[in-house]
Short mmCIF file of C-alpha atoms in Angstrom, two decimals:
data_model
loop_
_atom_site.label_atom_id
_atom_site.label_comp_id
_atom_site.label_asym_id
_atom_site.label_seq_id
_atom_site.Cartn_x
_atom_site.Cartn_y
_atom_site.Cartn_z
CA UNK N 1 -37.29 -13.07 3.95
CA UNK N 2 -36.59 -10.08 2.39
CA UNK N 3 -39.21 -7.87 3.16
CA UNK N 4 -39.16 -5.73 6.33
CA UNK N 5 -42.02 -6.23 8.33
CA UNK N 6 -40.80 -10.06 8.29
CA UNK N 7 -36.68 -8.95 8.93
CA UNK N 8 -38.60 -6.61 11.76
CA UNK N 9 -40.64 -9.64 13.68
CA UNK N 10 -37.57 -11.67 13.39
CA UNK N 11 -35.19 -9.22 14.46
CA UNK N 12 -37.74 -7.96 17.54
CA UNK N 13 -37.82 -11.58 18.21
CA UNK N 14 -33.76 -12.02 18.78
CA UNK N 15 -33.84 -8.28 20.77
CA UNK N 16 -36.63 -9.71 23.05
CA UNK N 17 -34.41 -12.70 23.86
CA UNK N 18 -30.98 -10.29 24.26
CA UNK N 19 -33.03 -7.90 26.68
CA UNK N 20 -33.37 -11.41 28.70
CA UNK N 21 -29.95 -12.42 28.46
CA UNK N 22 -28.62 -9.01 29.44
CA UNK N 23 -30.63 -9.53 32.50
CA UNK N 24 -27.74 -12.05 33.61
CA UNK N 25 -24.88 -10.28 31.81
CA UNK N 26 -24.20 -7.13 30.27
CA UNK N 27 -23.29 -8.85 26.36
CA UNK N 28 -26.10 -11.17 25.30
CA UNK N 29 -24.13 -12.79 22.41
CA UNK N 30 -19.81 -13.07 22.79
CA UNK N 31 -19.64 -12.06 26.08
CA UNK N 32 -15.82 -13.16 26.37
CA UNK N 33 -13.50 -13.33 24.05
CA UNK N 34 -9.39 -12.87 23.01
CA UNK N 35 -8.19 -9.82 21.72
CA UNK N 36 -4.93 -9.26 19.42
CA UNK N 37 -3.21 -6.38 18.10
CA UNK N 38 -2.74 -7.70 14.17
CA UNK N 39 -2.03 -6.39 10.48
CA UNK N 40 -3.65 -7.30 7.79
CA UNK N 41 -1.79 -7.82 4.50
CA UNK N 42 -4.00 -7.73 1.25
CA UNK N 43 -2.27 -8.72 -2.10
CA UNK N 44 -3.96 -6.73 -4.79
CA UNK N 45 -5.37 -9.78 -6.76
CA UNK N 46 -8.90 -9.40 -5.29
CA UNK N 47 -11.72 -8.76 -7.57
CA UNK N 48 -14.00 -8.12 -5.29
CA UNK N 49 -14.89 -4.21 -6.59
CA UNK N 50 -13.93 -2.79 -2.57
CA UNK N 51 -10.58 -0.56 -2.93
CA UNK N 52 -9.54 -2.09 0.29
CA UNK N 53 -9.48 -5.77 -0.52
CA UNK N 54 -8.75 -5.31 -3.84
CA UNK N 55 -5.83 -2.73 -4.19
CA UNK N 56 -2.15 -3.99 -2.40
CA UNK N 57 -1.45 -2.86 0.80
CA UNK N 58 -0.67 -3.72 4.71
CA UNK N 59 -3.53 -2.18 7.37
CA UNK N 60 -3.42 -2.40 11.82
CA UNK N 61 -5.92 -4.55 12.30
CA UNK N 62 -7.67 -5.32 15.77
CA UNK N 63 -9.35 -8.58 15.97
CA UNK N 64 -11.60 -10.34 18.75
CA UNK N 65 -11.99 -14.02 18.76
CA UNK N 66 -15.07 -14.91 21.40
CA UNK N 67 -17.91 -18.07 21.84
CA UNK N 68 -20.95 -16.57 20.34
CA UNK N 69 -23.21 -18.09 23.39
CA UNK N 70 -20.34 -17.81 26.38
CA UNK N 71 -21.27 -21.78 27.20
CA UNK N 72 -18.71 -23.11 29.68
CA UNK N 73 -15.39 -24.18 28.55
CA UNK N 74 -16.22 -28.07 28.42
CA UNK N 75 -19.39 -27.57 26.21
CA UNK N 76 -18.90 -26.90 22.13
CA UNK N 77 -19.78 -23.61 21.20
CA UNK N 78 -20.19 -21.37 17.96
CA UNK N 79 -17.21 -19.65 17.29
CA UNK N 80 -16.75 -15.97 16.54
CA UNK N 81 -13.83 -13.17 14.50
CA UNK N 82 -14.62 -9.68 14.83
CA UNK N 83 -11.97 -7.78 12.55
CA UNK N 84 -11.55 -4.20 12.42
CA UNK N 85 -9.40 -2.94 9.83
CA UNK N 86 -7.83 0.69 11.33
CA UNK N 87 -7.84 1.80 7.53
CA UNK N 88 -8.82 5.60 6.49
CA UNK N 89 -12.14 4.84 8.09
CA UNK N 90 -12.29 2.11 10.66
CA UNK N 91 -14.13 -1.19 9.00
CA UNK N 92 -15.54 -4.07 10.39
CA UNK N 93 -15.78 -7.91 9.64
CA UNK N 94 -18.03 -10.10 11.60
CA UNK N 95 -17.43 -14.14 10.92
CA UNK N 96 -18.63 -16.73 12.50
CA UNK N 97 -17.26 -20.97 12.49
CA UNK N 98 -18.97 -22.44 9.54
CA UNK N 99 -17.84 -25.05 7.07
CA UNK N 100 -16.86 -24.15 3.37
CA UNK N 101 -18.79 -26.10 1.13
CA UNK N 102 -20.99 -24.94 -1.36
CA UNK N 103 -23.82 -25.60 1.47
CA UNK N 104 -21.92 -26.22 4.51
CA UNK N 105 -20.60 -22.41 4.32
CA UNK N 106 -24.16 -20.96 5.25
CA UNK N 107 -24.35 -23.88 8.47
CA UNK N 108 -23.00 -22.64 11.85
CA UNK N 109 -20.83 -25.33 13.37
CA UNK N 110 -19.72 -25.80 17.33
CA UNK N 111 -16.09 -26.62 18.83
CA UNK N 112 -14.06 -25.90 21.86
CA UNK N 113 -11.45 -23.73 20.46
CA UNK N 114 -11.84 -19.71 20.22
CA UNK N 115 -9.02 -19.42 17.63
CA UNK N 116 -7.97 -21.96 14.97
CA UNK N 117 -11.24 -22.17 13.34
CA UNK N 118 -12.24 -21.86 10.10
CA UNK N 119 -14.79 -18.96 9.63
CA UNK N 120 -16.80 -16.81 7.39
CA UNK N 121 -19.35 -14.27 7.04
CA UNK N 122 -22.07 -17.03 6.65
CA UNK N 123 -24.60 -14.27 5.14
CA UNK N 124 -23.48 -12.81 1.30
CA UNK N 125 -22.57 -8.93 1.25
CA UNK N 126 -23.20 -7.13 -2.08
CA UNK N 127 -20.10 -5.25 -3.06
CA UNK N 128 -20.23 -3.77 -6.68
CA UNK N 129 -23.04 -5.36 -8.02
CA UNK N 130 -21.88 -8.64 -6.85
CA UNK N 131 -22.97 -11.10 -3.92
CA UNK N 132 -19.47 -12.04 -2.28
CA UNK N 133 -19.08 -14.09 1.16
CA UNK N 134 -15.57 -13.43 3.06
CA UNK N 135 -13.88 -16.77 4.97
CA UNK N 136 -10.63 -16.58 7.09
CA UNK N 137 -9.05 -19.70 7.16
CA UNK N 138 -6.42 -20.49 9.81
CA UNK N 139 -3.05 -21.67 8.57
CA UNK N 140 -1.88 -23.80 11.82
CA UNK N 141 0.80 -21.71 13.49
CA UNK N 142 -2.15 -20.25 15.86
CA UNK N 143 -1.34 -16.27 14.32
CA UNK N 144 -2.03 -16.26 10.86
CA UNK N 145 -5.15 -16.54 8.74
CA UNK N 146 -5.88 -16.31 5.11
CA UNK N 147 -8.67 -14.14 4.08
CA UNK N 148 -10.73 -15.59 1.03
CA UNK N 149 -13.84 -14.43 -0.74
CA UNK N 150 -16.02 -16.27 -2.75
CA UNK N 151 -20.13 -15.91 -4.35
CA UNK N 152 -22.32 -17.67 -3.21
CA UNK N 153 -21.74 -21.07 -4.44
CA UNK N 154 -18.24 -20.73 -6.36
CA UNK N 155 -14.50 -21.34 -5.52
CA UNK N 156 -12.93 -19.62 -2.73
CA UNK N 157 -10.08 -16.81 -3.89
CA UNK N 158 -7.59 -15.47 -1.53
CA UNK N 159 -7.15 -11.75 -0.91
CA UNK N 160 -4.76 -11.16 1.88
CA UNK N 161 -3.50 -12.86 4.92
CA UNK N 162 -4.42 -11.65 8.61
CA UNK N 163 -0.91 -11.70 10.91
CA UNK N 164 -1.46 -11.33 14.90
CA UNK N 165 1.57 -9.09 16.19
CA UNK N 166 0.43 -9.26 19.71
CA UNK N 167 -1.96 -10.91 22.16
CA UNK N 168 -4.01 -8.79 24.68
CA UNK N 169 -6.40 -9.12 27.32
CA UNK N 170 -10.12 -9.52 26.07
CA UNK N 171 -11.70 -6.06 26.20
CA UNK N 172 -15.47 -5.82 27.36
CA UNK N 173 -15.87 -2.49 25.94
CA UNK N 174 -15.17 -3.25 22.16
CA UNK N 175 -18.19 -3.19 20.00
CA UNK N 176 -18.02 -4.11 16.15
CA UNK N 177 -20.53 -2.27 13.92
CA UNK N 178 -20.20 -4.23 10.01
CA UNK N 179 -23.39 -2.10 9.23
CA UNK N 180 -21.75 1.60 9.94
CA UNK N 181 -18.66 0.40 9.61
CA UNK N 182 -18.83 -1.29 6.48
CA UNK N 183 -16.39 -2.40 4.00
CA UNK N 184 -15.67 0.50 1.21
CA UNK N 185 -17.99 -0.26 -2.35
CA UNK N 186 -20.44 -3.08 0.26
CA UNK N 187 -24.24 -2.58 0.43
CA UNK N 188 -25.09 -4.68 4.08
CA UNK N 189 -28.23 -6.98 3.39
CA UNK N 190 -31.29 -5.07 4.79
CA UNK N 191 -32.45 -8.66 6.10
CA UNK N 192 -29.23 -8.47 8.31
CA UNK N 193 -29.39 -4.66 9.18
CA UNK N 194 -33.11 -5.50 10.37
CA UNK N 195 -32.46 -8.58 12.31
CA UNK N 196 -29.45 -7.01 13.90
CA UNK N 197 -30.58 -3.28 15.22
CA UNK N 198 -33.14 -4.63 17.15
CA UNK N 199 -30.68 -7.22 18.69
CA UNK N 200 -27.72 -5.31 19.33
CA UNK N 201 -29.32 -1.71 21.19
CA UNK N 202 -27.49 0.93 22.81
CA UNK N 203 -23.84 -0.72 23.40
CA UNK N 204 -23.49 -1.10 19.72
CA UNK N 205 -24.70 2.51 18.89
CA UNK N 206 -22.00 4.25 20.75
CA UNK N 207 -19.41 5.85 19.72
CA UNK N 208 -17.49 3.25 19.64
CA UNK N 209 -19.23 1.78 16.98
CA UNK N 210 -20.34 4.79 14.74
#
């Protein structure tokens, strides 16, 4: 899995289904979502090795919640937290609804609600030497979420809490780029990078996103 002629079938294989999605709508994957207007509070016990999780401080944050496959309403569906921290350079966190087990934090899981859901990057990012996963795990007053980090298989750690300020109307034209836009000190997994360019063409590549 880590070469990149096998990352490159796979990821041709997820474009070729997105071009045939976007045949029916213009966003293959999170086609509608929630935005809000947030700020993200980090408390300087991280030891992560990335300055901006691990040094105190409060960021803007802008954060999309969405249904990865846009099913209708009644039907379960995987849920999905774009953040994008506005700090000296913009940064991006993509998380998906997973559990938060040892095991059960690499398994996508389905629900109803967009917000409220406990989710994490699913896939490890390398950040000073280190394989780290990030979780945000909602605290039940429907605003607030603590952001946690963990390796692979050990204990979850919190770093920082994620306030909304305000809610706002879901905009179509936000794109999240984690690869570009990565967190400061993070190396993205070159399986992920692989399986996502080929997935993710030309609205993801604007400006917007580099």
């Amino acid at each position: 899995m880590r070469s990149s002629p096998v990352a490159g079938m796979v990821g041709s294989a997820f474009g070729a289904a997105a071009a045939v999605t976007r045949l029916a709508r213009p966003k293959a994957l999170h086609p509608r979502g929630v935005v809000a207007h947030a700020t993200l509070s980090v408390t300087g016990v991280g030891r992560t090795g990335s300055p901006l999780l691990d040094i105190t401080g409060r960021w803007p944050a802008t954060v999309r919640f969405s249904r990865a496959v846009g099913l209708p309403d009644i039907v379960p569906d995987i849920g999905g937290m774009a953040i994008r921290v506005h700090a000296d350079s913009p940064v991006d966190i993509l998380l998906a609804s997973t559990g938060m087990g040892p095991l059960t934090r690499y398994v996508l899981t389905a629900g109803w609600r967009t917000t409220g859901r406990t989710m994490t990057s699913m896939f490890p990012v390398r950040i000073a030497g280190r394989q780290l996963l990030l979780a945000a795990i909602p605290t039940g007053d429907g605003g607030t979420w603590t952001l946690q980090h963990a390796t692979p298989l050990g204990r979850w750690e919190t770093l920082g809490r994620l306030s909304v300020d305000t809610w706002e109307d879901d905009d179509d034209n936000l794109h999240f780029d984690p690869v570009g836009n990565r967190l400061p000190g993070s190396r993205y997994p070159r399986l992920l990078g692989a399986l996502r360019h080929p997935s993710y063409p030309a609205p993801d590549e604007g400006p917007e996103a580099t």
